[in-house]
Coordinates of C-alpha atoms and ligand atoms in Angstrom, one line a residue:
X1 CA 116.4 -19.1 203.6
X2 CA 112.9 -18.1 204.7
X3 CA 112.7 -15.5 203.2
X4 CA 113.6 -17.3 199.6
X5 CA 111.1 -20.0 200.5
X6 CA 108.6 -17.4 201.4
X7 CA 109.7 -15.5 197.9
X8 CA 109.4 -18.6 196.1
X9 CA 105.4 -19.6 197.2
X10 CA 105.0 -15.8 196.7
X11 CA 105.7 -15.7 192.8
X12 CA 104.1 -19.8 192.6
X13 CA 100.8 -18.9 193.9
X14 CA 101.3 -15.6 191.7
X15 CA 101.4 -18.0 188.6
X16 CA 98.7 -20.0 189.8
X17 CA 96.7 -17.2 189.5
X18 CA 97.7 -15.6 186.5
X19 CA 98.0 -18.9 184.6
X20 CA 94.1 -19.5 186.1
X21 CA 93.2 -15.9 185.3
X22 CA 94.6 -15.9 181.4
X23 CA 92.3 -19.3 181.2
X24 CA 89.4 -18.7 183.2
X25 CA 85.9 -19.4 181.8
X26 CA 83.4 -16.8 181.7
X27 CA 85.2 -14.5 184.2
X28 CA 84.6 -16.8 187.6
X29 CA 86.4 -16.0 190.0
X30 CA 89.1 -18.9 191.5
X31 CA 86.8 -19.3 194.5
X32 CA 84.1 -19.3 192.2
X33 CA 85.2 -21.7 189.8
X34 CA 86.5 -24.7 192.6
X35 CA 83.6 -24.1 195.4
X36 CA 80.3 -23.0 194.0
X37 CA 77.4 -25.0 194.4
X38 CA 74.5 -22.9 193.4
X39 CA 73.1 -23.2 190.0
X40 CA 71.7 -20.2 188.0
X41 CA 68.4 -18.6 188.6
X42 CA 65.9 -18.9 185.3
X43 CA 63.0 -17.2 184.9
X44 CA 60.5 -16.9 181.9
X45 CA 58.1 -14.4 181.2
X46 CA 55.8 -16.6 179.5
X47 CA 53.0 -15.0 177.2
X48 CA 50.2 -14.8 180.1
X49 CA 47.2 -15.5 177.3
X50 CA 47.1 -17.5 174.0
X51 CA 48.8 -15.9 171.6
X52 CA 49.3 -16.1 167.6
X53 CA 51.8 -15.1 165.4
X54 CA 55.7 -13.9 166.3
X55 CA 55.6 -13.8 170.0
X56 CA 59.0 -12.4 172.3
X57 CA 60.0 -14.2 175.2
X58 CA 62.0 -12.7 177.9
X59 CA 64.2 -15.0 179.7
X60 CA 65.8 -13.6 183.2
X61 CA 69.3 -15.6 184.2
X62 CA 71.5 -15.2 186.7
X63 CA 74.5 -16.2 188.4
X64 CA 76.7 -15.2 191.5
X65 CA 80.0 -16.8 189.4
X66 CA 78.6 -16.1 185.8
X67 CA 76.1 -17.8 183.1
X68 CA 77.8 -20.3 180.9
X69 CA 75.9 -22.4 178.4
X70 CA 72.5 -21.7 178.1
X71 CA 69.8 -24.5 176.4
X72 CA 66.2 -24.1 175.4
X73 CA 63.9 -26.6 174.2
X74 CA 60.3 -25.8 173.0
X75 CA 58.1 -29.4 173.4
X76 CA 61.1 -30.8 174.1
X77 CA 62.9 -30.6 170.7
X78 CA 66.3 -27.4 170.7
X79 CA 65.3 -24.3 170.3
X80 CA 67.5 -21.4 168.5
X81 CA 67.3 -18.3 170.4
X82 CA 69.4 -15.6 171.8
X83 CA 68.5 -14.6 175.6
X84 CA 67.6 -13.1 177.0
X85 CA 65.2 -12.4 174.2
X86 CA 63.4 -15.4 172.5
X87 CA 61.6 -15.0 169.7
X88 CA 59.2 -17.7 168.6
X89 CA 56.7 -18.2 165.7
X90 CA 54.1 -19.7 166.9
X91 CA 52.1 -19.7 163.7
X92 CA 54.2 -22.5 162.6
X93 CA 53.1 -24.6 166.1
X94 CA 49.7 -26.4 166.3
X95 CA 47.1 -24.7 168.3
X96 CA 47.1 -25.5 172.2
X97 CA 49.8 -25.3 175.2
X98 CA 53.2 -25.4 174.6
X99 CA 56.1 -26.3 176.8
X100 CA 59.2 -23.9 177.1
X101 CA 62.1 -25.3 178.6
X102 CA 65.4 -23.1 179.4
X103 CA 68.5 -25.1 180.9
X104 CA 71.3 -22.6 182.1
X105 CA 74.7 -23.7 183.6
X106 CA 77.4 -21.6 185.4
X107 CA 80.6 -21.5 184.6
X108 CA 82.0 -22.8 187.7
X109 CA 84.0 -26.4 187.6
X110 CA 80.8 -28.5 188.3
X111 CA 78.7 -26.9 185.5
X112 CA 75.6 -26.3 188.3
X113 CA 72.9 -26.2 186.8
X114 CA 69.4 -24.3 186.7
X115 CA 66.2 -24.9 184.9
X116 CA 62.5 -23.3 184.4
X117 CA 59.8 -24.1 182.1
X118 CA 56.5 -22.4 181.6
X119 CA 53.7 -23.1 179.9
X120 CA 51.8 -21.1 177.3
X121 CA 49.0 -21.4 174.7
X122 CA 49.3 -20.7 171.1
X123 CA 46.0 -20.1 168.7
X124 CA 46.3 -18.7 164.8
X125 CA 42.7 -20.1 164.0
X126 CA 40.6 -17.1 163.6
X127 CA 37.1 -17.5 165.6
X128 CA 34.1 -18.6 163.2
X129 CA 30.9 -16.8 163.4
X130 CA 27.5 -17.4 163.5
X131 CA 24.2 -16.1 163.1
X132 CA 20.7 -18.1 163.6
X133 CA 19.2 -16.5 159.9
X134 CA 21.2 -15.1 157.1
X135 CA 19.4 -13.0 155.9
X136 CA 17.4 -10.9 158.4
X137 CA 14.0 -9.8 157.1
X138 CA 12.5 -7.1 159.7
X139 CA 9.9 -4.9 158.4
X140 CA 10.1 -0.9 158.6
X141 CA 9.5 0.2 162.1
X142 CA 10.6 -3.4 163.8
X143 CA 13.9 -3.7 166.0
X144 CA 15.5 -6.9 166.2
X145 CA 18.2 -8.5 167.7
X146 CA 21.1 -10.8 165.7
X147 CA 22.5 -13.3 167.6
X148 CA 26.2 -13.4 166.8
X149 CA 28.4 -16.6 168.1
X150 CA 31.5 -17.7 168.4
X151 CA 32.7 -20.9 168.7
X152 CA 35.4 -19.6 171.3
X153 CA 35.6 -16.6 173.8
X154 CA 35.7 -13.2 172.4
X155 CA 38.3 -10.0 173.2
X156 CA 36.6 -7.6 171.1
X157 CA 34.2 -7.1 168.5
X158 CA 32.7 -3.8 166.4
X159 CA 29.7 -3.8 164.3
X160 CA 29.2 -1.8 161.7
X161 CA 25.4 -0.6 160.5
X162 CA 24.7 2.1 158.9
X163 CA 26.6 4.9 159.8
X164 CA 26.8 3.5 163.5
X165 CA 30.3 1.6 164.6
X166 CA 30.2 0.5 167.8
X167 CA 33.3 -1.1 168.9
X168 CA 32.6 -3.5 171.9
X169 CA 35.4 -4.8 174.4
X170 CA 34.0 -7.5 176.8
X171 CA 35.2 -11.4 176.9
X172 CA 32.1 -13.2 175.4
X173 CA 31.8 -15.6 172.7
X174 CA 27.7 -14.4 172.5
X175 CA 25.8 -11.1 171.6
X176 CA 22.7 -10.2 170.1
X177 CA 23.1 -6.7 168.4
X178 CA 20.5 -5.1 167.6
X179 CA 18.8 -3.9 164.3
X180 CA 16.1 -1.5 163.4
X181 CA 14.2 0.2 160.4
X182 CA 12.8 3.4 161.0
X183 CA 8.8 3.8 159.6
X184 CA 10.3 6.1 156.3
X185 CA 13.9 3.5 156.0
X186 CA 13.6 2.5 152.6
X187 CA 13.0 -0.9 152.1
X188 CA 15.9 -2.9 150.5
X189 CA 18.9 -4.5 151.5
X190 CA 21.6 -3.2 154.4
X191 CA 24.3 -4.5 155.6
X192 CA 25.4 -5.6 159.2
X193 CA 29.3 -6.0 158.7
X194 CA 30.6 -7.9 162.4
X195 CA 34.4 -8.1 162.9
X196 CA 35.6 -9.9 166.3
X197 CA 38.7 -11.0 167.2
X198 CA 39.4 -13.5 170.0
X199 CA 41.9 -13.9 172.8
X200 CA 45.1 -14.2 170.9
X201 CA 44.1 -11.1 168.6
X202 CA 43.0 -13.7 165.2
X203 CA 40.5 -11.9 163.5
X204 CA 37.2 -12.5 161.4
X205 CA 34.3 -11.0 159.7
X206 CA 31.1 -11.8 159.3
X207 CA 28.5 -9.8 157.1
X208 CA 24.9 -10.0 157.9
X209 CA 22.4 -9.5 155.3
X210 CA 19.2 -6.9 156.7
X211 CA 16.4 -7.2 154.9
X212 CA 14.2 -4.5 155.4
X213 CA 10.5 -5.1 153.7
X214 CA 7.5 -2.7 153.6
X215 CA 5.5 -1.9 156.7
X216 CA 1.7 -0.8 156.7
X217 CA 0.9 2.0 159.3
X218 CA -2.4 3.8 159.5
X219 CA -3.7 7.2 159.4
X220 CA -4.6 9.1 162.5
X221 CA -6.8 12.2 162.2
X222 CA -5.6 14.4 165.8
X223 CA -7.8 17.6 166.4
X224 CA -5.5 20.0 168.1
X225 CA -6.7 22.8 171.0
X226 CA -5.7 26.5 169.8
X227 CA -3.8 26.8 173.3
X228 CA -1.6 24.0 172.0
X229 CA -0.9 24.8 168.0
X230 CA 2.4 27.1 169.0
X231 CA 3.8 23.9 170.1
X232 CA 3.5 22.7 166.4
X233 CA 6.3 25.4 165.4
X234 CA 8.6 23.6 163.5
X235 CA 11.3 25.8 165.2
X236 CA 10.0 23.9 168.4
X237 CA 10.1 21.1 167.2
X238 CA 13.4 20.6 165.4
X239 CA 15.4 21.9 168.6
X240 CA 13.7 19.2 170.3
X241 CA 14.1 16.2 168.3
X242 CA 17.9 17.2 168.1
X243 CA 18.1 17.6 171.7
X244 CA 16.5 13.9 171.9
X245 CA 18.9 12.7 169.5
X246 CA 22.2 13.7 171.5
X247 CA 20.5 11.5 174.3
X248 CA 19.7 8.3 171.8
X249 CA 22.9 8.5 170.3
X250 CA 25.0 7.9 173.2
X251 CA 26.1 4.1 172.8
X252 CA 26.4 2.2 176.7
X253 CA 27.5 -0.4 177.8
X254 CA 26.6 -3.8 178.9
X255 CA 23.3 -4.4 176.9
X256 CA 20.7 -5.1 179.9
X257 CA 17.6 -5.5 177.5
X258 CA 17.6 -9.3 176.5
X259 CA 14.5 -10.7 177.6
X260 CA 11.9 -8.6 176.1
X261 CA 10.4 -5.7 177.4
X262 CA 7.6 -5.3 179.9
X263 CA 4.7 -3.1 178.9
X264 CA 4.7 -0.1 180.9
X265 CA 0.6 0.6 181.4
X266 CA -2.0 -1.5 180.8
X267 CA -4.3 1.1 178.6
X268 CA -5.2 0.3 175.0
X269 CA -3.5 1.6 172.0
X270 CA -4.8 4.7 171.0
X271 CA -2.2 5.8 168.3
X272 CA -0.3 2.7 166.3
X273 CA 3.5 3.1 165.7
X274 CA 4.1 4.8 162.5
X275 CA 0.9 6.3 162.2
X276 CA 0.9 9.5 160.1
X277 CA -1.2 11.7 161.4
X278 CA -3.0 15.1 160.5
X279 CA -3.0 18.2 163.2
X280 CA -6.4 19.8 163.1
X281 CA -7.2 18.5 159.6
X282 CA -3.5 19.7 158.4
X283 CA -0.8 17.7 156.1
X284 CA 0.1 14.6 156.6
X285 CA 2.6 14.3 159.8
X286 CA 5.9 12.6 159.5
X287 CA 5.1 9.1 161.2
X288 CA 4.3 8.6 164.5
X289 CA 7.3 7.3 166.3
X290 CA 6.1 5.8 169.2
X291 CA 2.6 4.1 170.5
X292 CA 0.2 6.0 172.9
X293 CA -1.7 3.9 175.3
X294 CA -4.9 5.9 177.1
X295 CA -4.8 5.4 180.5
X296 CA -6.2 7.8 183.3
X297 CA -3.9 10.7 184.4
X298 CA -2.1 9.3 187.4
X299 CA -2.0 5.8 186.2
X300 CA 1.8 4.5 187.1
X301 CA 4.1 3.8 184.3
X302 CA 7.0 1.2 185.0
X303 CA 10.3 1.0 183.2
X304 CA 10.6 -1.7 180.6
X305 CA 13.7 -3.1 181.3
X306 CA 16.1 -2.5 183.3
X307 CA 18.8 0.7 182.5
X308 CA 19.7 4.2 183.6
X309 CA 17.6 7.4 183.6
X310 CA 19.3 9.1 180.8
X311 CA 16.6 11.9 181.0
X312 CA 14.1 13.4 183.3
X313 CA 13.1 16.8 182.6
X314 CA 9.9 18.3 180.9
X315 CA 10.0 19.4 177.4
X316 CA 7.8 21.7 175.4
X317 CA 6.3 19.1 173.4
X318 CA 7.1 15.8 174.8
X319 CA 5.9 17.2 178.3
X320 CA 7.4 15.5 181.0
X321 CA 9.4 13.2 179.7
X322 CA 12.0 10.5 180.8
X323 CA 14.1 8.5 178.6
X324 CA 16.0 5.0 179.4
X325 CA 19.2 3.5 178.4
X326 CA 18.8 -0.3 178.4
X327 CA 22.6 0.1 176.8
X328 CA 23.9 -0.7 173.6
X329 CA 22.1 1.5 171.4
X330 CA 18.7 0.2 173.1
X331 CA 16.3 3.3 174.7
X332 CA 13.0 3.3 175.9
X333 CA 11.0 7.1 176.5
X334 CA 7.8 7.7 178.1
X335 CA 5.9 11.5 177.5
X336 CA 3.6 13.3 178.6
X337 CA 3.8 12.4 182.5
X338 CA 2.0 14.4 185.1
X339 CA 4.7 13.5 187.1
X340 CA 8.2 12.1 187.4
X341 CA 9.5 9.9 190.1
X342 CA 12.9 9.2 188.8
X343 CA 16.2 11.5 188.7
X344 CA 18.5 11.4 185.5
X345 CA 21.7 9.0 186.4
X346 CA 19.8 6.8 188.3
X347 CA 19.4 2.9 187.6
X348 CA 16.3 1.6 187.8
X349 CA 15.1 -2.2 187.2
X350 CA 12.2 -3.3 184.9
X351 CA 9.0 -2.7 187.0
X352 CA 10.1 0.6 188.3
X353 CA 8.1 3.6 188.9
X354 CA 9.1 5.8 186.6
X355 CA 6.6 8.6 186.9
X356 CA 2.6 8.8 186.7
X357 CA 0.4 9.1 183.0
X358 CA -1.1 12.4 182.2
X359 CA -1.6 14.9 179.1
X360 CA 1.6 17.2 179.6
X361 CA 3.2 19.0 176.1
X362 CA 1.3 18.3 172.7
X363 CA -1.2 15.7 174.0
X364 CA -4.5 16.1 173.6
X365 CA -5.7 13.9 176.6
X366 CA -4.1 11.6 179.2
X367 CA -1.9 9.0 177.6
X368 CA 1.3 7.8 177.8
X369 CA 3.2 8.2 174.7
X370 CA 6.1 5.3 174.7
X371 CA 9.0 5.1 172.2
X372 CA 11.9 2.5 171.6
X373 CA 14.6 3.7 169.8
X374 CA 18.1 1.5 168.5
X375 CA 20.4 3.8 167.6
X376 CA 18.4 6.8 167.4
X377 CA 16.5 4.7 165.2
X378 CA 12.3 4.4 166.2
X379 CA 10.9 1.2 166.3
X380 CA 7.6 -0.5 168.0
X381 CA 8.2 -0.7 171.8
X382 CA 5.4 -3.5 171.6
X383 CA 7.5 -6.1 169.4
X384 CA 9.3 -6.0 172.1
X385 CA 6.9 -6.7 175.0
X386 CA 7.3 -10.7 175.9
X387 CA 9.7 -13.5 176.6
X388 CA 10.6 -13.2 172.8
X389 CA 11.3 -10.5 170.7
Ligands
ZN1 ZN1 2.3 9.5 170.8

């Protein structure tokens, strides 16, 4: 009789189970589906930035007794998606922070519950872009920066001028980039195209207009010692200016110029930027690119601004020489030095010793001979001496 009894509960229970097991939701177990108490985890990996456009968002969700029914709501109102991969087009939303809202149950008898919501910011409105003047007039042989803003923060920007692109990564919503003409640029129009892109990747573009207008530069008459005219070998001087230009190309940043430039002796101007001048009553000389100020030999020259020693050697005609990066296209050189006081690599800060004025290379007497150059373009260091520039 027992044993019948025993037989009978054997087979009932049996049933219970199968009949449970052929209806069971999601795969719960029995204990599962009567006992549990624990709702689903949720997480959302919510865009950490703004973002624009189609954007994905993964959705983690998990249960000890399975995930049943699973509800998301963007600002409140149903949203369609498939976890655990939602994809949202945020260029139909209005700019600004949105609300994500993901509701999972379990499949367990009470239907627990579990919910996350994150916050995230959506922005499709490209940045607009301004300059102070449109156009830029600059004259040949002046540098100049143009002030580009943005009416939010920045994630990247290039500038294109010339044959120069220079792609800049940094978040800012302001920077002045600068712009020279050469003393032989022709003078007409160029143009400075700007294309930046802000946080969320919307882009814009904003084209400058350079006006470059004629420059007056004088004519310097330079008698030249015998011991000196092998230096005038155009051999010489080729391999030097191409050696130079390897060393004003390089493109640095962060831009530690703004401010104006401090003058780096006190001596008067004995040569003008852009001068032409004739060796021992020869032709005509290209232009002058920098401007010499007589000083004294050992008179202390002083960095303009602050930057890195990009060069401190001596060169056949430029003498002792050492050249600054002030980044972003901006370098200041000083020639002719009796002495150097700096070592290449090494930042200095404006006011600096750099070295000490004398009559080293081509020079016919002690001066310092003191160059800007923006991208490998010369310019005249002194429009840049002051608070302005
Ligand atoms: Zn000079």
């Amino acid at each position: 009789m027992a044993v019948r009894v025993g037989a009978a509960l054997l087979v009932l229970t049996a049933g219970v189970a199968l009949a449970f097991y052929a209806i069971r939701p999601g795969g719960a177990s029995l204990a599962c589906y009567l006992a549990d108490r624990d709702p689903p985890e949720v997480r959302i990996q919510a865009p950490a930035g703004p973002v624009r456009a189609r954007v994905t968002v993964a959705l983690g969700i998990s249960d000890n007794c399975g995930v049943g029914e699973v509800r998301v709501f963007l600002d409140g109102q149903p949203l369609n998606g498939a976890p655990p991969q939602l994809e949202i087009d945020t260029a139909k939303l209005p700019d600004g922070d949105h609300r994500l809202t993901v509701e999972a149950a379990d499949v367990s008898l009470r239907r627990n519950t579990g919910r996350a919501e994150a916050i995230f910011k959506t922005d499709n409105t490209p940045p607009a872009l301004t300059v102070p003047a449109n156009p830029v007039a600059i004259k040949q042989g002046e540098a100049r920066p143009v002030e580009i803003t943005s009416n939010e923060a920045l994630s990247r920007l290039e500038f294109r001028w010339g044959d120069v692109t220079v792609p800049v990564t940094a978040g800012l919503s302001t920077l002045a980039f600068p712009v020279a003409a050469g003393p032989t640029d022709p003078p007409g129009v160029r143009r400075l195209e700007v294309t930046a892109w802000d946080q969320a990747g919307n882009e814009a573009r904003l084209v400058v207009e350079v006006r470059i207008q004629p420059g007056t530069f004088p004519v310097d008459y330079v008698p030249v010692p015998p011991e000196l005219t092998p230096l005038l070998d155009p051999e010489v001087l080729v391999q030097e200016e191409r050696y130079l230009a390897g060393v004003f190309g390089q493109v640095t940043w962060p831009p530690r110029w703004t401010g104006g430039f401090r003058r780096p002796v006190t001596g008067p101007i004995s040569s003008a930027f852009g001068s032409r001048r004739s060796y021992a009553g020869g032709v005509l000389s290209a232009p002058h690119l920098g401007v010499d100020l007589a000083v004294p030999a050992g008179t202390p020259v002083i960095a303009a601004a602050d930057g890195r020693v990009a060069l401190a050697e001596g060169l056949r005609v430029r003498g002792n020489a050492v050249v600054i990066d002030h980044g972003l296209g901006v370098y200041t050189a000083y020639y002719h030095l009796s002495q150097i006081r700096v070592q290449p690599g090494q930042e200095v800060r404006a006011g600096d010793l750099l070295g000490l004025a004398g009559s080293t290379g081509l020079a016919t007497g002690p001066h310092l001979h003191w160059e800007l150059r923006v991208f490998g373009v010369p310019a005249d260091p002194l429009g840049w001496v002051g608070a302005g520039h």
